[in-house]
Short mmCIF file of C-alpha atoms and ligand atoms in Angstrom, two decimals:
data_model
loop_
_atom_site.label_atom_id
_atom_site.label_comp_id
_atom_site.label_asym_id
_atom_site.label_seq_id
_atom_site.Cartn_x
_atom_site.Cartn_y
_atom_site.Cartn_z
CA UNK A 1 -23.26 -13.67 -13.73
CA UNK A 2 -26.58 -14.92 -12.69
CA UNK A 3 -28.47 -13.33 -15.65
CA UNK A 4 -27.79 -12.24 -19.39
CA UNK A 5 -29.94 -8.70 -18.62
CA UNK A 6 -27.73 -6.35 -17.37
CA UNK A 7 -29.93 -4.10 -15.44
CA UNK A 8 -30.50 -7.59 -13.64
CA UNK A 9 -27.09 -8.83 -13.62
CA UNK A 10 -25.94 -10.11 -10.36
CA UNK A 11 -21.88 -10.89 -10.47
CA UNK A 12 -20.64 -13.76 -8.31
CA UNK A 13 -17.35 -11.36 -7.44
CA UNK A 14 -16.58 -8.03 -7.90
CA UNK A 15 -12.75 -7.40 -6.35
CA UNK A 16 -12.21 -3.50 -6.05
CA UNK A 17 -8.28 -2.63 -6.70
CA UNK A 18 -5.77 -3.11 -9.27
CA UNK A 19 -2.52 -3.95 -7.13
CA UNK A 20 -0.46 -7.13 -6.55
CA UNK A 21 -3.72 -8.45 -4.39
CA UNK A 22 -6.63 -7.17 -6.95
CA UNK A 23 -4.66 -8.87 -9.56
CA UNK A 24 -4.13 -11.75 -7.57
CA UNK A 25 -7.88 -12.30 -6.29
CA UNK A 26 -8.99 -12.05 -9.94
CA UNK A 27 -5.96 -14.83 -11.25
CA UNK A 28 -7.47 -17.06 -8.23
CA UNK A 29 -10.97 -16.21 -8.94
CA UNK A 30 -10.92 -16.04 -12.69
CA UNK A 31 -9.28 -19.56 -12.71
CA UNK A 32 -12.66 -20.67 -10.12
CA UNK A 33 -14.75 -19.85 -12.98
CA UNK A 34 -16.29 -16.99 -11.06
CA UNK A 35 -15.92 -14.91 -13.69
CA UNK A 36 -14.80 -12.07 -11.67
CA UNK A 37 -15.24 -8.23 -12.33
CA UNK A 38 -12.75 -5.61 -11.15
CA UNK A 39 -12.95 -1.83 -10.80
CA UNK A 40 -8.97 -1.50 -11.14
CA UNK A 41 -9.41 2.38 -9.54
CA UNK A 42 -7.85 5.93 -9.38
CA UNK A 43 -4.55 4.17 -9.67
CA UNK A 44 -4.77 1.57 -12.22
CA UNK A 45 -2.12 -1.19 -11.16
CA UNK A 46 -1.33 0.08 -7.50
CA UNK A 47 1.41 1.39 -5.87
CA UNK A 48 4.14 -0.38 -7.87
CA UNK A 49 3.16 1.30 -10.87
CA UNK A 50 5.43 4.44 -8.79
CA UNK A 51 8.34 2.66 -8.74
CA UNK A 52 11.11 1.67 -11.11
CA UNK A 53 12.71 -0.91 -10.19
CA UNK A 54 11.12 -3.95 -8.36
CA UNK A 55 14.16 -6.53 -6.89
CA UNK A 56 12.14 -8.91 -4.03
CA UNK A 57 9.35 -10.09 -6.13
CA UNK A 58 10.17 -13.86 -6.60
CA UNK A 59 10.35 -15.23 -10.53
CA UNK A 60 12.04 -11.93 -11.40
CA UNK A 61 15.75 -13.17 -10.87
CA UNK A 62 17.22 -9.60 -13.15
CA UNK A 63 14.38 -7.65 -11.41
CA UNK A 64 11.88 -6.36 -13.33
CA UNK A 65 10.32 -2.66 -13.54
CA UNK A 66 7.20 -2.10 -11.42
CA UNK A 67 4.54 -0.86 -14.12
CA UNK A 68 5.91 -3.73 -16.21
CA UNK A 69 5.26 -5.90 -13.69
CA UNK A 70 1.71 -4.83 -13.01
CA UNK A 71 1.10 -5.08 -16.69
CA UNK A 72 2.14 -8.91 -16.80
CA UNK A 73 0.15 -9.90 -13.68
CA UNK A 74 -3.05 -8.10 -15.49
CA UNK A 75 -2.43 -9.99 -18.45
CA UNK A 76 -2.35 -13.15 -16.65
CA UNK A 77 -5.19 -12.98 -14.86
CA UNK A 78 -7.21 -11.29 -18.22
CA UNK A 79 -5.95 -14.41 -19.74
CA UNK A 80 -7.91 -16.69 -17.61
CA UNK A 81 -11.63 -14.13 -17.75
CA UNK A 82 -10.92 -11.80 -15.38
CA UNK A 83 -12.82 -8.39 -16.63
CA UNK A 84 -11.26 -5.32 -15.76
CA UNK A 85 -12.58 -1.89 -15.92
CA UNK A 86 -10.69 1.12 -14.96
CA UNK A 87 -12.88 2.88 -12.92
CA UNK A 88 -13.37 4.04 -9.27
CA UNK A 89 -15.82 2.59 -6.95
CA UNK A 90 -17.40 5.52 -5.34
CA UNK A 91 -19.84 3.79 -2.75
CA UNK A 92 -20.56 0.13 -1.61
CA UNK A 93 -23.60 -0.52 -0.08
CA UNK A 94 -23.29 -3.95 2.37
CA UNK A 95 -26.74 -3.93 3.91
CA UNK A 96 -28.07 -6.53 2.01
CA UNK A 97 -26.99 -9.18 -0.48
CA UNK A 98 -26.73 -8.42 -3.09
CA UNK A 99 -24.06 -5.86 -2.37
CA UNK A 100 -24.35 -2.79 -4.94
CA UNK A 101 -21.41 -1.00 -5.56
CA UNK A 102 -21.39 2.36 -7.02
CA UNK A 103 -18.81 3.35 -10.23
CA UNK A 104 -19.69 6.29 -12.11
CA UNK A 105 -23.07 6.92 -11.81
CA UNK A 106 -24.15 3.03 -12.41
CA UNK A 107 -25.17 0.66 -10.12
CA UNK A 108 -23.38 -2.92 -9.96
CA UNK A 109 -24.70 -6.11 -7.66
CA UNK A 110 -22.64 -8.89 -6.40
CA UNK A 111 -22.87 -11.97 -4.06
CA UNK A 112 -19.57 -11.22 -2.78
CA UNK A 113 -16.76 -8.41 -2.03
CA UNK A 114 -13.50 -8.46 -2.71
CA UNK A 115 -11.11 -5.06 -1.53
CA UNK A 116 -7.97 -4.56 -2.09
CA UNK A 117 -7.87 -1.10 -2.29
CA UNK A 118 -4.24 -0.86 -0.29
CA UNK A 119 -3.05 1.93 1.82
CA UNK A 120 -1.33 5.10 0.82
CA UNK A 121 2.04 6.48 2.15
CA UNK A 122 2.32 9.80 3.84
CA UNK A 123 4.45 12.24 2.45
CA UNK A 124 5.36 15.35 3.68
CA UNK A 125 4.68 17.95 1.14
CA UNK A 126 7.85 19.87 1.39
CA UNK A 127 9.27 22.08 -1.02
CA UNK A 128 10.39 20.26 -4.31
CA UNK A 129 9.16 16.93 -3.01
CA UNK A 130 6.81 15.82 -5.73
CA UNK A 131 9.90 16.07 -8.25
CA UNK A 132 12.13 13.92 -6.20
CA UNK A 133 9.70 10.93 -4.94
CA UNK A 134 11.50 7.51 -6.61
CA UNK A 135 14.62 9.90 -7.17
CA UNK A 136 16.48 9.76 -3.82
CA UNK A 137 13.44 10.23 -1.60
CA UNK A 138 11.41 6.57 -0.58
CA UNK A 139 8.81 5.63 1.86
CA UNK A 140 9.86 2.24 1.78
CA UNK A 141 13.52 0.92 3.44
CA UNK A 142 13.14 -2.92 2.33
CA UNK A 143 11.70 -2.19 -0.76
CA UNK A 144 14.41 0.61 -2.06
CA UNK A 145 17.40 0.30 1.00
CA UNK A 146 19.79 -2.07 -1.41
CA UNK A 147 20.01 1.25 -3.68
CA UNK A 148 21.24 3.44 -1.27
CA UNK A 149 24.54 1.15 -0.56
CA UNK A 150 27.58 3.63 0.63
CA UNK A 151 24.91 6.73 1.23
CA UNK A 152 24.17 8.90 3.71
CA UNK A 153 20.65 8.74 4.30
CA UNK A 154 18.34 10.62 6.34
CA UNK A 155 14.97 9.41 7.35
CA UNK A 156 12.00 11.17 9.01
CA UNK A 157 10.20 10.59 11.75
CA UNK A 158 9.75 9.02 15.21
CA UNK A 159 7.70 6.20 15.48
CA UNK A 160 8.49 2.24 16.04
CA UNK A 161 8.77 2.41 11.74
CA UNK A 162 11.21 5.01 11.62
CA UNK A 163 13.10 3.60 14.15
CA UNK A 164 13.14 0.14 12.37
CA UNK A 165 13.74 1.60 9.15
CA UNK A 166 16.73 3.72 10.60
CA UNK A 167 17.90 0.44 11.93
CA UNK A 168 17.64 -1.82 8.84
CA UNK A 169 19.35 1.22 6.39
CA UNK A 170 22.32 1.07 8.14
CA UNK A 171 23.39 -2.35 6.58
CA UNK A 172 23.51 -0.40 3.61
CA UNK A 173 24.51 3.44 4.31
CA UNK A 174 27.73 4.94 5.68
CA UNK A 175 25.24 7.31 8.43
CA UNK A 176 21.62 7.54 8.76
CA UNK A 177 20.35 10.47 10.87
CA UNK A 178 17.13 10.66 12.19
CA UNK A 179 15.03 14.07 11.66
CA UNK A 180 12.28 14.12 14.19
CA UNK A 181 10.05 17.34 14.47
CA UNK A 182 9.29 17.02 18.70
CA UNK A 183 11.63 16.13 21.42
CA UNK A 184 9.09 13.11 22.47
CA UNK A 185 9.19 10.17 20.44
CA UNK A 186 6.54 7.62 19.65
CA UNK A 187 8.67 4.94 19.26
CA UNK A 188 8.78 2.28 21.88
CA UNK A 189 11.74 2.75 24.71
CA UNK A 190 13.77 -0.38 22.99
CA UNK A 191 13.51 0.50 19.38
CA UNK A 192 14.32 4.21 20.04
CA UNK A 193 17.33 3.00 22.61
CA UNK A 194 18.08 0.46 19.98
CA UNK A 195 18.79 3.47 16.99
CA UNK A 196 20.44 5.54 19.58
CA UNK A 197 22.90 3.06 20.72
CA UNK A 198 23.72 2.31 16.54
CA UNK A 199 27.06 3.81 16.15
CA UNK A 200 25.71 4.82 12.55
CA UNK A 201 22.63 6.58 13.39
CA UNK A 202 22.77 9.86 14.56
CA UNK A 203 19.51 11.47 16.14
CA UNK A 204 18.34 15.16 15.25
CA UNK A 205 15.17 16.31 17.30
CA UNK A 206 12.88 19.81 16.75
CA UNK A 207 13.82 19.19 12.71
CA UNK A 208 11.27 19.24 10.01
CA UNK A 209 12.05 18.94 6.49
CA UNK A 210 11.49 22.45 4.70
CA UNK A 211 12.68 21.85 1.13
CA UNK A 212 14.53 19.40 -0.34
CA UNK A 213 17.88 20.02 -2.71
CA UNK A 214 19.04 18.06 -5.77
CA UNK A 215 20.82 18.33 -8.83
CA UNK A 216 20.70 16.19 -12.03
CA UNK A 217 22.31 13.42 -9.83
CA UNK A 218 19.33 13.34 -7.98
CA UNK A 219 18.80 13.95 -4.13
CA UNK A 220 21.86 16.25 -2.51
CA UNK A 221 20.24 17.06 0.92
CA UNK A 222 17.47 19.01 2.59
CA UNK A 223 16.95 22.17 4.17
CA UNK A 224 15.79 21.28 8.27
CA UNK A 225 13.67 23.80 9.98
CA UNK A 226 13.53 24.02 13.96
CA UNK A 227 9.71 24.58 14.54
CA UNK A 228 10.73 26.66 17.96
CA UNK A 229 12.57 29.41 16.13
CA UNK A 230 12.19 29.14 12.38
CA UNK A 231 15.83 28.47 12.47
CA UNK A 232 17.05 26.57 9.40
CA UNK A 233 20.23 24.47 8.34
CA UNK A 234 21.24 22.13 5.16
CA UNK A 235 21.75 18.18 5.58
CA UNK A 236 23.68 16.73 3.15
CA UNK A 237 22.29 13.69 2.07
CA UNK A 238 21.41 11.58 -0.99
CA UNK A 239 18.71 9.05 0.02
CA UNK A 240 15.77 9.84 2.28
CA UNK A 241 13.16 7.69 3.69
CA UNK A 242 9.73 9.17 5.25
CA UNK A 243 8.66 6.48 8.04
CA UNK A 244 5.70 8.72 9.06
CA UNK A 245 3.32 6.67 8.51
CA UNK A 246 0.51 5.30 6.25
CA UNK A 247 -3.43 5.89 5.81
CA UNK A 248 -5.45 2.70 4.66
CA UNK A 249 -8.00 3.96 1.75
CA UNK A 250 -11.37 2.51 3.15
CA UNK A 251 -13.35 5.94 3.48
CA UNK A 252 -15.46 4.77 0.77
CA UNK A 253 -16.06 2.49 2.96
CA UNK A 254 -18.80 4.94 5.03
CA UNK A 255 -17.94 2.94 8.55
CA UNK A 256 -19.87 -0.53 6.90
CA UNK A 257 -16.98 -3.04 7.33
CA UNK A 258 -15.22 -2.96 10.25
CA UNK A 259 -11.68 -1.33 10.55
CA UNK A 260 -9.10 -0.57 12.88
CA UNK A 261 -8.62 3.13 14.46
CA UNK A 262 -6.59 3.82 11.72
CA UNK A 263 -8.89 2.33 8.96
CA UNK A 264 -7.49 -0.60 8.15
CA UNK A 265 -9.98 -3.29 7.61
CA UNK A 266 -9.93 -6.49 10.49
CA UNK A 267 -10.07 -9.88 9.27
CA UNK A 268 -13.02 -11.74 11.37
CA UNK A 269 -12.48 -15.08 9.63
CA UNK A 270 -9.57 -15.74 7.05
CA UNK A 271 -9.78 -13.33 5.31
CA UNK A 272 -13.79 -12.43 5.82
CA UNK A 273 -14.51 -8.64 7.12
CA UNK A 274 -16.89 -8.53 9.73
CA UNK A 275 -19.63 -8.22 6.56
CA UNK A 276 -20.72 -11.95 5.64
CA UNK A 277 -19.40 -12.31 2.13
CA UNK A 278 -16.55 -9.48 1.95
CA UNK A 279 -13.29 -9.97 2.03
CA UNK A 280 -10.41 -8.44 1.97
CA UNK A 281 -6.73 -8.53 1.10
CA UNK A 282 -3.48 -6.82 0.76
CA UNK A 283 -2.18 -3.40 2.18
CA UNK A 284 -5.81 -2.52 3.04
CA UNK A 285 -5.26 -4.98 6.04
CA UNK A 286 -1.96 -5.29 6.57
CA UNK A 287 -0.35 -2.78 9.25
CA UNK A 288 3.26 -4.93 9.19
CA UNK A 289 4.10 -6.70 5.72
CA UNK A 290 3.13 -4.12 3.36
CA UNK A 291 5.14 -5.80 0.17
CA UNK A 292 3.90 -6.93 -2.76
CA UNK A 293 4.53 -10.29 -2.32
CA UNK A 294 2.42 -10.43 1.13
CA UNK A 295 -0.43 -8.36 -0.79
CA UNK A 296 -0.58 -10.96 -3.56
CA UNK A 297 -0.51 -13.89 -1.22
CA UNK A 298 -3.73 -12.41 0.47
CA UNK A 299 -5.09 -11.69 -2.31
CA UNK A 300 -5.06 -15.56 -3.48
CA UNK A 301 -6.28 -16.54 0.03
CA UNK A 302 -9.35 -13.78 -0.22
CA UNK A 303 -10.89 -15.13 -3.51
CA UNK A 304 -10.40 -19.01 -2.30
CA UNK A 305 -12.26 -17.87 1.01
CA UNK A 306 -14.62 -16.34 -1.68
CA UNK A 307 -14.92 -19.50 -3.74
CA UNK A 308 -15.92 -21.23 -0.79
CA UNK A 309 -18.10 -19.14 0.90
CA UNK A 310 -19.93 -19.03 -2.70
CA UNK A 311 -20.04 -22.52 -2.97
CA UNK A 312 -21.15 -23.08 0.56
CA UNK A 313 -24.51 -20.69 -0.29
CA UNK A 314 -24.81 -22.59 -3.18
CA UNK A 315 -24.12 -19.28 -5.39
C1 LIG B 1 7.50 3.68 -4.26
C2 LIG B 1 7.17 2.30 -3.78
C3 LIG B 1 8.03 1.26 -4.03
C4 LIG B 1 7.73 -0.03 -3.60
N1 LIG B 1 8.60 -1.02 -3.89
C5 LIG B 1 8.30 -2.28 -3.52
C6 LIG B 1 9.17 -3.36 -3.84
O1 LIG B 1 10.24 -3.16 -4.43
N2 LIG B 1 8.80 -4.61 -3.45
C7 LIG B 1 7.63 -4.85 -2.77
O2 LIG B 1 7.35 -6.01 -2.47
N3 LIG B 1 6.81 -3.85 -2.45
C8 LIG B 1 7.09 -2.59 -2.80
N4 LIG B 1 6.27 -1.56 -2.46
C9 LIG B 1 5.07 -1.87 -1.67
C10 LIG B 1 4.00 -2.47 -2.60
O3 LIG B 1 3.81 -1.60 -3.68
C11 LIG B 1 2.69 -2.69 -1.85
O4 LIG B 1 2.91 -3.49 -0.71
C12 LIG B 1 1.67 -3.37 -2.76
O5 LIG B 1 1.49 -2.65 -3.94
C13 LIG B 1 0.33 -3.54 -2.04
O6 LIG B 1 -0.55 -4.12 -2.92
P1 LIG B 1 -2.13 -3.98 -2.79
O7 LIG B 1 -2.68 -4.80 -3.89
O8 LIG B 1 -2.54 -4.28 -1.42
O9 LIG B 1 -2.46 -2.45 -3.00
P2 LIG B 1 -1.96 -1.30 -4.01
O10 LIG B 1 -0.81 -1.72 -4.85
O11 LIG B 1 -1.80 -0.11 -3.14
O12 LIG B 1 -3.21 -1.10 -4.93
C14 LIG B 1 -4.39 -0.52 -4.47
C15 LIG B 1 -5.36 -0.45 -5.62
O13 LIG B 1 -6.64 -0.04 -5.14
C16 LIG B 1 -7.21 0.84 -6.08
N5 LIG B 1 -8.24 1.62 -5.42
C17 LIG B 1 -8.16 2.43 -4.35
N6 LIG B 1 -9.35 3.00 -4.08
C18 LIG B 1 -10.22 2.50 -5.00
C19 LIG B 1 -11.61 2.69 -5.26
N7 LIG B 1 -12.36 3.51 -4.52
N8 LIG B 1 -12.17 2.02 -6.30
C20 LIG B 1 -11.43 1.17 -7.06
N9 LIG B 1 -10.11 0.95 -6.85
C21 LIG B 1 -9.52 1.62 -5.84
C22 LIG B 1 -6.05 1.64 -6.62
O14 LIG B 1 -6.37 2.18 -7.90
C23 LIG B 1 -4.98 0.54 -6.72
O15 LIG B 1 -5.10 -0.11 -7.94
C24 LIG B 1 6.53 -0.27 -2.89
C25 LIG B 1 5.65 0.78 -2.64
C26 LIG B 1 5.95 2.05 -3.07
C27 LIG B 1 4.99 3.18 -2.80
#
């Protein structure tokens, strides 16, 4: 902070997101002495704070439950100054430095941007799917695969991901079929020859998922729709895994850091956007990795790119 007035407080860092690269940036930052603000967001402690059970995260050798997870890496990086409040940025305005981010109503200023506002998974709204997201339905194979050892598992849709995804589950399942809604596919010619060859996989095009069934067990299968005829049947299955893609939360963005077509935000140098002094880390970026670990290991190189780039400026 550059001045004890708040109206004409100017923070060295704000980092906007609460996930494994928010929490990250702040640990990294906090430690710099940058005394670092974050607006943790809609969804205080990211994405993992939806699931229960988190296996791959390293230092965790029993696992460890995602929510409890996000707690501890808050509480680390609070330990060393980091300030969080949980509130969503509405606005950021990068024209000139300082950049003023909007939360609320109230203005903020900082020398430098950190987002790590991640990317969202879509889901397909079908009939009883809220109830059974983290209960037999995923949208992520090498985060939640292992639990589905000695299933049969469907998973939706027809792009390079659901291909892969198809591909990777059967280690684990006894079938995997593949529910596609057109005859075309997205997926590259190798991939989708690749799941097709797989004497596990078994391809079902002009599908869409209309409902899906369960019991207390959890997830017993979905009712499939043909789109041509309305025609419906029942799939027995108890694991599903919706590969149809995911959509990068930068519209508050308003088009001032550069992204990709989809929205995600490109890295010009490191991890600097194409905005002089805003960076950016995690799922927000990433269109391959998407994991927790990935997004926290970004989110340590963003605020030492930030430290420097401060220090540099002589901020
Ligand atoms: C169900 C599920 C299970 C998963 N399991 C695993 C697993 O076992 N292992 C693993 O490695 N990965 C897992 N993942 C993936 C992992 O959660 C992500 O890769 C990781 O959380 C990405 O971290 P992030 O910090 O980039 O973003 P996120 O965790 O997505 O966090 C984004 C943050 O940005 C905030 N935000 C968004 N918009 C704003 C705004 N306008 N203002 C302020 N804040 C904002 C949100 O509140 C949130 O705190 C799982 C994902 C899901 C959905």
């Amino acid at each position: 902070m550059s001045d004890d007035d708040p109206d004409n407080r100017i923070e060295r860092v704000i980092i906007i997101g609460s996930g494994p690269a928010g929490y990250t940036a702040g640990l990294y930052a906090a430690r710099a002495l940058l005394e670092p603000l974050m607006f943790a967001g809609y969804m205080s402690g990211g994405q993992l704070m939806l699931t229960s059970d988190v296996e791959n995260y390293p230092g965790y050798p029993q696992g460890i439950g995602g929510p409890e997870m996000m707690m501890e890496l808050r509480e680390q990086a609070e330990r060393f100054g980091l300030r969080v409040e949980d509130k969503n940025v509405e606005r950021i305005d990068t024209t000139e430095r300082p950049f003023k981010v909007y939360v609320e109503g109230e203005e903020f200023r900082a020398d430098a941007l950190i987002i790590c506002t991640g990317a969202e998974a879509i889901w397909l709204d079908a009939e009883n799917e809220e109830a059974q997201k983290g209960r037999g339905i995923s949208t992520c194979a090498t985060c939640d695969g292992a639990f589905f050892r000695d299933h049969e598992i469907m998973v939706v849709g027809g792009g390079d991901s659901a291909m892969e995804e198809a591909t990777f589950l059967t280690r684990f399942a006894t079938k995997v079929t593949i529910v596609h809604r057109r005859e075309v596919f997205r997926a590259s010619k190798v991939m989708l020859e690749r799941a097709k060859q797989h004497p596990k996989i078994e391809i079902k095009t002009f599908r869409s998922v209309k409902a899906w069934l369960s019991d207390d067990s959890g997830l017993t299968g979905a009712i499939l729709e043909d789109p041509r005829d309305s025609s419906t049947e029942e799939l027995a299955i108890t694991g599903a895994f919706i590969a149809i893609g995911h959509k990068p939360i930068t519209a508050f963005l308003d088009g001032q850091i550069e992204t990709d077509q989809e929205g995600y935000i490109l890295h010009k140098e490191f991890t600097m956007t194409s905005v002089e002094g805003v960076f950016a880390a995690g799922d927000v970026v990433d269109t391959r990795y998407r994991q927790a670990v990935t997004a926290a290991g970004q989110g340590c190189q963003a605020a030492m790119d930030a430290e420097r780039w401060l220090e540099d400026l002589g901020l």
